[in-house]
Amino acid sequence: NAGVTQTPKFQVLKTGQSMTLQCAQDMNHEYMSWYRQDPGMGLRLIHYSVGAGITDQGEVPNGYNVSRSTTEDFPLRLLSAAPSQTSVYFCASSYAGSNTEAFFGQGTRLTVV
Amino acid sequence: AQSVTQPDIHITVSEGASLELRCNYSYGATPYLFWYVQSPGQGLQLLLKYFSGDTLVQGIKGFEAEFKRSQSSFNLRKPSVHWSDAAEYFCAVGGGSQGNLIFGKGTKLSVKP
């Protein structure tokens, strides 16, 4: 069972570079979300989607873009990386939002130098 | 606004001792409550959840949690801790209009032999 798959696991970027973090789920979940995890801050919601073609901002959306063209995929784009975006990024999916279990990927550790 | 407070940043217990991790939430309606565990370098795994009904819920790995509405608390307990329980534990509340989860900042558990 694949569940939620994130790629890459590790990435180093230079300031100003762009990249896309990939997230795919094979559970036919409607709800997908991206979080960032920083020491002492817990997990903070970046963007989320309640279904294909529908996205919205979370708590810390600045500097990130998302799209949801299919139910399975929910990529996160960094348009111009900044050192403040050094973090661990988690993608999650659930059947119907916060009243059901969220399944998390293994995370992407991103360093911006 | 919804929020989750985990008052203890770091707890150390001896193997075999009992454990209680505290969680307080702020939410206007009946909350959906979750505890997740994160082992080093891993994603988050659901330990247990509370939606309604019996206020004492059982989870995986021998954990349980009790919902106390009067105290706005959802504390996690385990009667006898094993060395493999060393991890970071996150309490989360859900139920918002868009179904987002709000996480606490986490409690790191260390286990002494």
CSV table of C-alpha atoms in Angstrom, one decimal:
chain,number,residue,atom,x,y,z
A,1,ASN,CA,0.0,0.0,0.0
A,2,ALA,CA,1.6,3.2,-1.1
A,3,GLY,CA,-0.6,5.7,0.8
A,4,VAL,CA,0.8,9.2,0.5
A,5,THR,CA,4.1,9.5,-1.5
A,6,GLN,CA,6.3,12.6,-1.4
A,7,THR,CA,9.3,13.3,-3.5
A,8,PRO,CA,12.0,14.2,-3.1
A,9,LYS,CA,13.0,13.2,0.4
A,10,PHE,CA,15.8,15.7,0.6
A,11,GLN,CA,16.6,18.9,-1.4
A,12,VAL,CA,19.1,21.7,-1.2
A,13,LEU,CA,18.2,24.9,-3.1
A,14,LYS,CA,20.0,28.1,-3.7
A,15,THR,CA,18.2,31.3,-2.8
A,16,GLY,CA,16.0,32.4,-5.7
A,17,GLN,CA,15.7,28.9,-7.3
A,18,SER,CA,12.3,27.4,-7.9
A,19,MET,CA,11.2,23.8,-7.4
A,20,THR,CA,8.2,21.6,-7.0
A,21,LEU,CA,7.5,19.2,-4.2
A,22,GLN,CA,5.5,16.3,-5.4
A,23,CYS,CA,2.7,14.6,-3.5
A,24,ALA,CA,0.6,11.7,-4.7
A,25,GLN,CA,-2.0,9.6,-2.9
A,26,ASP,CA,-3.7,6.4,-4.0
A,27,MET,CA,-6.6,6.3,-1.6
A,28,ASN,CA,-9.0,8.4,-3.6
A,29,HIS,CA,-9.1,11.0,-0.9
A,30,GLU,CA,-10.8,14.3,-1.8
A,31,TYR,CA,-8.9,16.3,0.8
A,32,MET,CA,-5.2,17.1,0.6
A,33,SER,CA,-3.0,19.5,2.4
A,34,TRP,CA,0.6,20.7,2.8
A,35,TYR,CA,2.2,21.5,6.1
A,36,ARG,CA,5.6,22.8,7.1
A,37,GLN,CA,7.2,21.7,10.3
A,38,ASP,CA,9.7,23.9,12.1
A,39,PRO,CA,11.4,23.3,15.5
A,40,GLY,CA,9.1,24.4,18.3
A,41,MET,CA,6.3,25.5,15.9
A,42,GLY,CA,4.5,22.2,15.3
A,43,LEU,CA,2.9,21.8,11.9
A,44,ARG,CA,1.5,24.8,10.1
A,45,LEU,CA,-0.9,24.6,7.2
A,46,ILE,CA,0.4,26.1,3.9
A,47,HIS,CA,-2.3,25.3,1.4
A,48,TYR,CA,-5.1,22.7,1.1
A,49,SER,CA,-7.6,21.3,-1.4
A,50,VAL,CA,-11.0,19.9,-0.9
A,51,GLY,CA,-11.1,18.4,-4.3
A,52,ALA,CA,-9.8,18.5,-7.9
A,53,GLY,CA,-9.8,22.1,-9.2
A,54,ILE,CA,-10.3,23.6,-5.7
A,55,THR,CA,-7.5,25.0,-3.6
A,56,ASP,CA,-7.2,27.5,-0.7
A,57,GLN,CA,-4.7,29.1,1.5
A,58,GLY,CA,-3.8,28.0,5.0
A,59,GLU,CA,-2.0,29.8,7.8
A,60,VAL,CA,1.4,30.4,6.0
A,61,PRO,CA,0.8,30.5,2.2
A,62,ASN,CA,3.2,33.2,1.2
A,63,GLY,CA,5.9,32.1,-1.2
A,64,TYR,CA,4.1,28.9,-2.2
A,65,ASN,CA,1.7,27.9,-5.0
A,66,VAL,CA,-0.4,24.8,-5.4
A,67,SER,CA,-2.7,23.3,-8.0
A,68,ARG,CA,-5.0,20.3,-8.0
A,69,SER,CA,-5.6,19.0,-11.5
A,70,THR,CA,-6.3,15.4,-10.4
A,71,THR,CA,-7.6,13.8,-7.3
A,72,GLU,CA,-4.3,11.9,-6.8
A,73,ASP,CA,-1.7,14.7,-7.1
A,74,PHE,CA,-1.2,17.9,-5.1
A,75,PRO,CA,2.2,19.5,-6.0
A,76,LEU,CA,3.6,22.4,-4.0
A,77,ARG,CA,5.7,25.0,-5.9
A,78,LEU,CA,8.3,27.3,-4.4
A,79,LEU,CA,8.6,30.1,-6.9
A,80,SER,CA,11.7,31.8,-5.6
A,81,ALA,CA,13.2,30.0,-2.6
A,82,ALA,CA,14.2,31.9,0.5
A,83,PRO,CA,16.2,30.7,3.5
A,84,SER,CA,13.1,31.2,5.6
A,85,GLN,CA,11.6,28.3,3.6
A,86,THR,CA,14.1,25.9,5.0
A,87,SER,CA,11.8,23.4,6.7
A,88,VAL,CA,10.4,19.9,6.6
A,89,TYR,CA,7.3,19.7,4.4
A,90,PHE,CA,4.5,17.2,4.9
A,91,CYS,CA,1.7,16.3,2.5
A,92,ALA,CA,-1.4,14.8,4.0
A,93,SER,CA,-4.7,13.4,2.6
A,94,SER,CA,-8.0,12.4,4.1
A,95,TYR,CA,-11.3,11.2,3.0
A,96,ALA,CA,-13.3,14.2,4.1
A,97,GLY,CA,-11.3,16.7,6.0
A,98,SER,CA,-10.8,17.0,9.7
A,99,ASN,CA,-13.5,14.6,10.9
A,100,THR,CA,-11.5,11.7,9.4
A,101,GLU,CA,-8.0,10.4,9.8
A,102,ALA,CA,-5.3,12.3,7.9
A,103,PHE,CA,-2.6,10.2,6.3
A,104,PHE,CA,0.8,11.8,6.1
A,105,GLY,CA,3.7,11.3,3.7
A,106,GLN,CA,7.3,10.8,4.9
A,107,GLY,CA,8.2,14.4,4.4
A,108,THR,CA,10.6,16.4,2.3
A,109,ARG,CA,13.5,18.1,4.1
A,110,LEU,CA,14.3,21.3,2.2
A,111,THR,CA,17.3,23.5,2.8
A,112,VAL,CA,17.7,26.8,1.1
A,113,VAL,CA,21.2,28.3,1.2
B,1,ALA,CA,-10.1,31.0,17.0
B,2,GLN,CA,-9.2,27.4,17.2
B,3,SER,CA,-6.0,26.6,19.0
B,4,VAL,CA,-4.2,23.7,20.6
B,5,THR,CA,-1.8,24.0,23.5
B,6,GLN,CA,0.7,21.3,24.6
B,7,PRO,CA,2.3,22.8,27.7
B,8,ASP,CA,5.2,20.4,27.9
B,9,ILE,CA,7.9,20.8,25.2
B,10,HIS,CA,10.0,17.9,26.4
B,11,ILE,CA,9.3,15.1,28.9
B,12,THR,CA,11.6,12.3,30.1
B,13,VAL,CA,10.3,9.2,31.8
B,14,SER,CA,11.9,5.9,32.8
B,15,GLU,CA,11.0,2.8,30.9
B,16,GLY,CA,8.1,1.1,32.6
B,17,ALA,CA,6.8,4.2,34.2
B,18,SER,CA,3.4,5.7,33.4
B,19,LEU,CA,3.0,8.6,31.0
B,20,GLU,CA,0.6,11.5,30.6
B,21,LEU,CA,1.0,14.1,27.9
B,22,ARG,CA,-1.2,17.1,28.2
B,23,CYS,CA,-3.3,18.8,25.5
B,24,ASN,CA,-5.7,21.7,25.9
B,25,TYR,CA,-7.8,23.0,23.0
B,26,SER,CA,-9.9,26.1,22.2
B,27,TYR,CA,-12.8,25.5,20.0
B,28,GLY,CA,-16.3,26.8,19.9
B,29,ALA,CA,-18.2,23.7,19.0
B,30,THR,CA,-17.7,20.0,19.6
B,31,PRO,CA,-14.2,19.3,18.5
B,32,TYR,CA,-12.7,16.4,16.6
B,33,LEU,CA,-9.6,15.6,18.5
B,34,PHE,CA,-6.5,13.6,17.5
B,35,TRP,CA,-3.2,12.4,18.8
B,36,TYR,CA,-0.4,11.8,16.3
B,37,VAL,CA,3.1,10.4,16.9
B,38,GLN,CA,6.2,11.2,14.8
B,39,SER,CA,9.3,9.0,15.1
B,40,PRO,CA,12.6,10.6,14.1
B,41,GLY,CA,12.8,11.2,10.4
B,42,GLN,CA,9.3,9.8,9.8
B,43,GLY,CA,5.9,11.2,9.0
B,44,LEU,CA,3.0,11.4,11.4
B,45,GLN,CA,1.0,8.3,12.5
B,46,LEU,CA,-2.4,8.5,14.0
B,47,LEU,CA,-2.5,7.1,17.6
B,48,LEU,CA,-6.2,7.7,18.4
B,49,LYS,CA,-9.1,10.1,17.8
B,50,TYR,CA,-12.2,11.3,19.5
B,51,PHE,CA,-15.3,12.4,17.7
B,52,SER,CA,-18.2,11.7,20.1
B,53,GLY,CA,-19.5,9.1,22.5
B,54,ASP,CA,-17.3,7.5,25.2
B,55,THR,CA,-14.9,10.1,26.5
B,56,LEU,CA,-12.1,7.5,27.0
B,57,VAL,CA,-10.7,6.4,23.7
B,58,GLN,CA,-8.3,3.6,23.1
B,59,GLY,CA,-5.6,3.8,20.4
B,60,ILE,CA,-2.7,1.8,19.0
B,61,LYS,CA,0.4,0.9,20.9
B,62,GLY,CA,-1.4,0.8,24.2
B,63,PHE,CA,-2.2,4.5,24.3
B,64,GLU,CA,-5.5,6.0,25.5
B,65,ALA,CA,-6.8,9.5,25.9
B,66,GLU,CA,-9.6,11.1,27.8
B,67,PHE,CA,-11.8,13.9,26.6
B,68,LYS,CA,-12.8,16.3,29.3
B,69,ARG,CA,-15.1,19.0,28.0
B,70,SER,CA,-15.2,21.0,31.3
B,71,GLN,CA,-11.4,21.3,31.2
B,72,SER,CA,-11.1,21.6,27.4
B,73,SER,CA,-8.5,18.8,27.6
B,74,PHE,CA,-7.6,15.7,25.7
B,75,ASN,CA,-4.6,14.2,27.6
B,76,LEU,CA,-2.8,11.1,26.3
B,77,ARG,CA,-1.8,8.3,28.7
B,78,LYS,CA,0.1,5.1,28.7
B,79,PRO,CA,0.4,2.9,31.8
B,80,SER,CA,3.9,1.6,31.1
B,81,VAL,CA,6.3,3.3,28.6
B,82,HIS,CA,8.6,1.3,26.4
B,83,TRP,CA,11.9,2.6,24.9
B,84,SER,CA,10.3,2.4,21.4
B,85,ASP,CA,7.8,5.1,22.5
B,86,ALA,CA,10.5,7.8,22.4
B,87,ALA,CA,9.1,10.2,19.7
B,88,GLU,CA,7.4,13.5,19.3
B,89,TYR,CA,3.7,13.6,20.0
B,90,PHE,CA,1.2,16.0,18.5
B,91,CYS,CA,-2.3,16.9,19.6
B,92,ALA,CA,-4.6,18.2,16.9
B,93,VAL,CA,-8.1,19.6,16.7
B,94,GLY,CA,-10.3,19.6,13.7
B,95,GLY,CA,-13.8,20.5,12.6
B,96,GLY,CA,-13.3,23.9,11.0
B,97,SER,CA,-15.4,25.1,8.1
B,98,GLN,CA,-12.9,23.8,5.6
B,99,GLY,CA,-12.0,20.7,7.6
B,100,ASN,CA,-8.5,21.8,8.6
B,101,LEU,CA,-6.5,20.3,11.4
B,102,ILE,CA,-4.8,22.6,13.9
B,103,PHE,CA,-1.8,21.1,15.6
B,104,GLY,CA,-0.1,21.8,18.9
B,105,LYS,CA,3.6,22.5,18.9
B,106,GLY,CA,4.3,19.0,20.1
B,107,THR,CA,5.8,17.2,23.1
B,108,LYS,CA,9.1,15.3,22.7
B,109,LEU,CA,9.2,12.2,24.8
B,110,SER,CA,12.5,10.7,25.9
B,111,VAL,CA,12.7,7.3,27.6
B,112,LYS,CA,15.4,6.5,30.1
B,113,PRO,CA,16.5,2.9,30.4
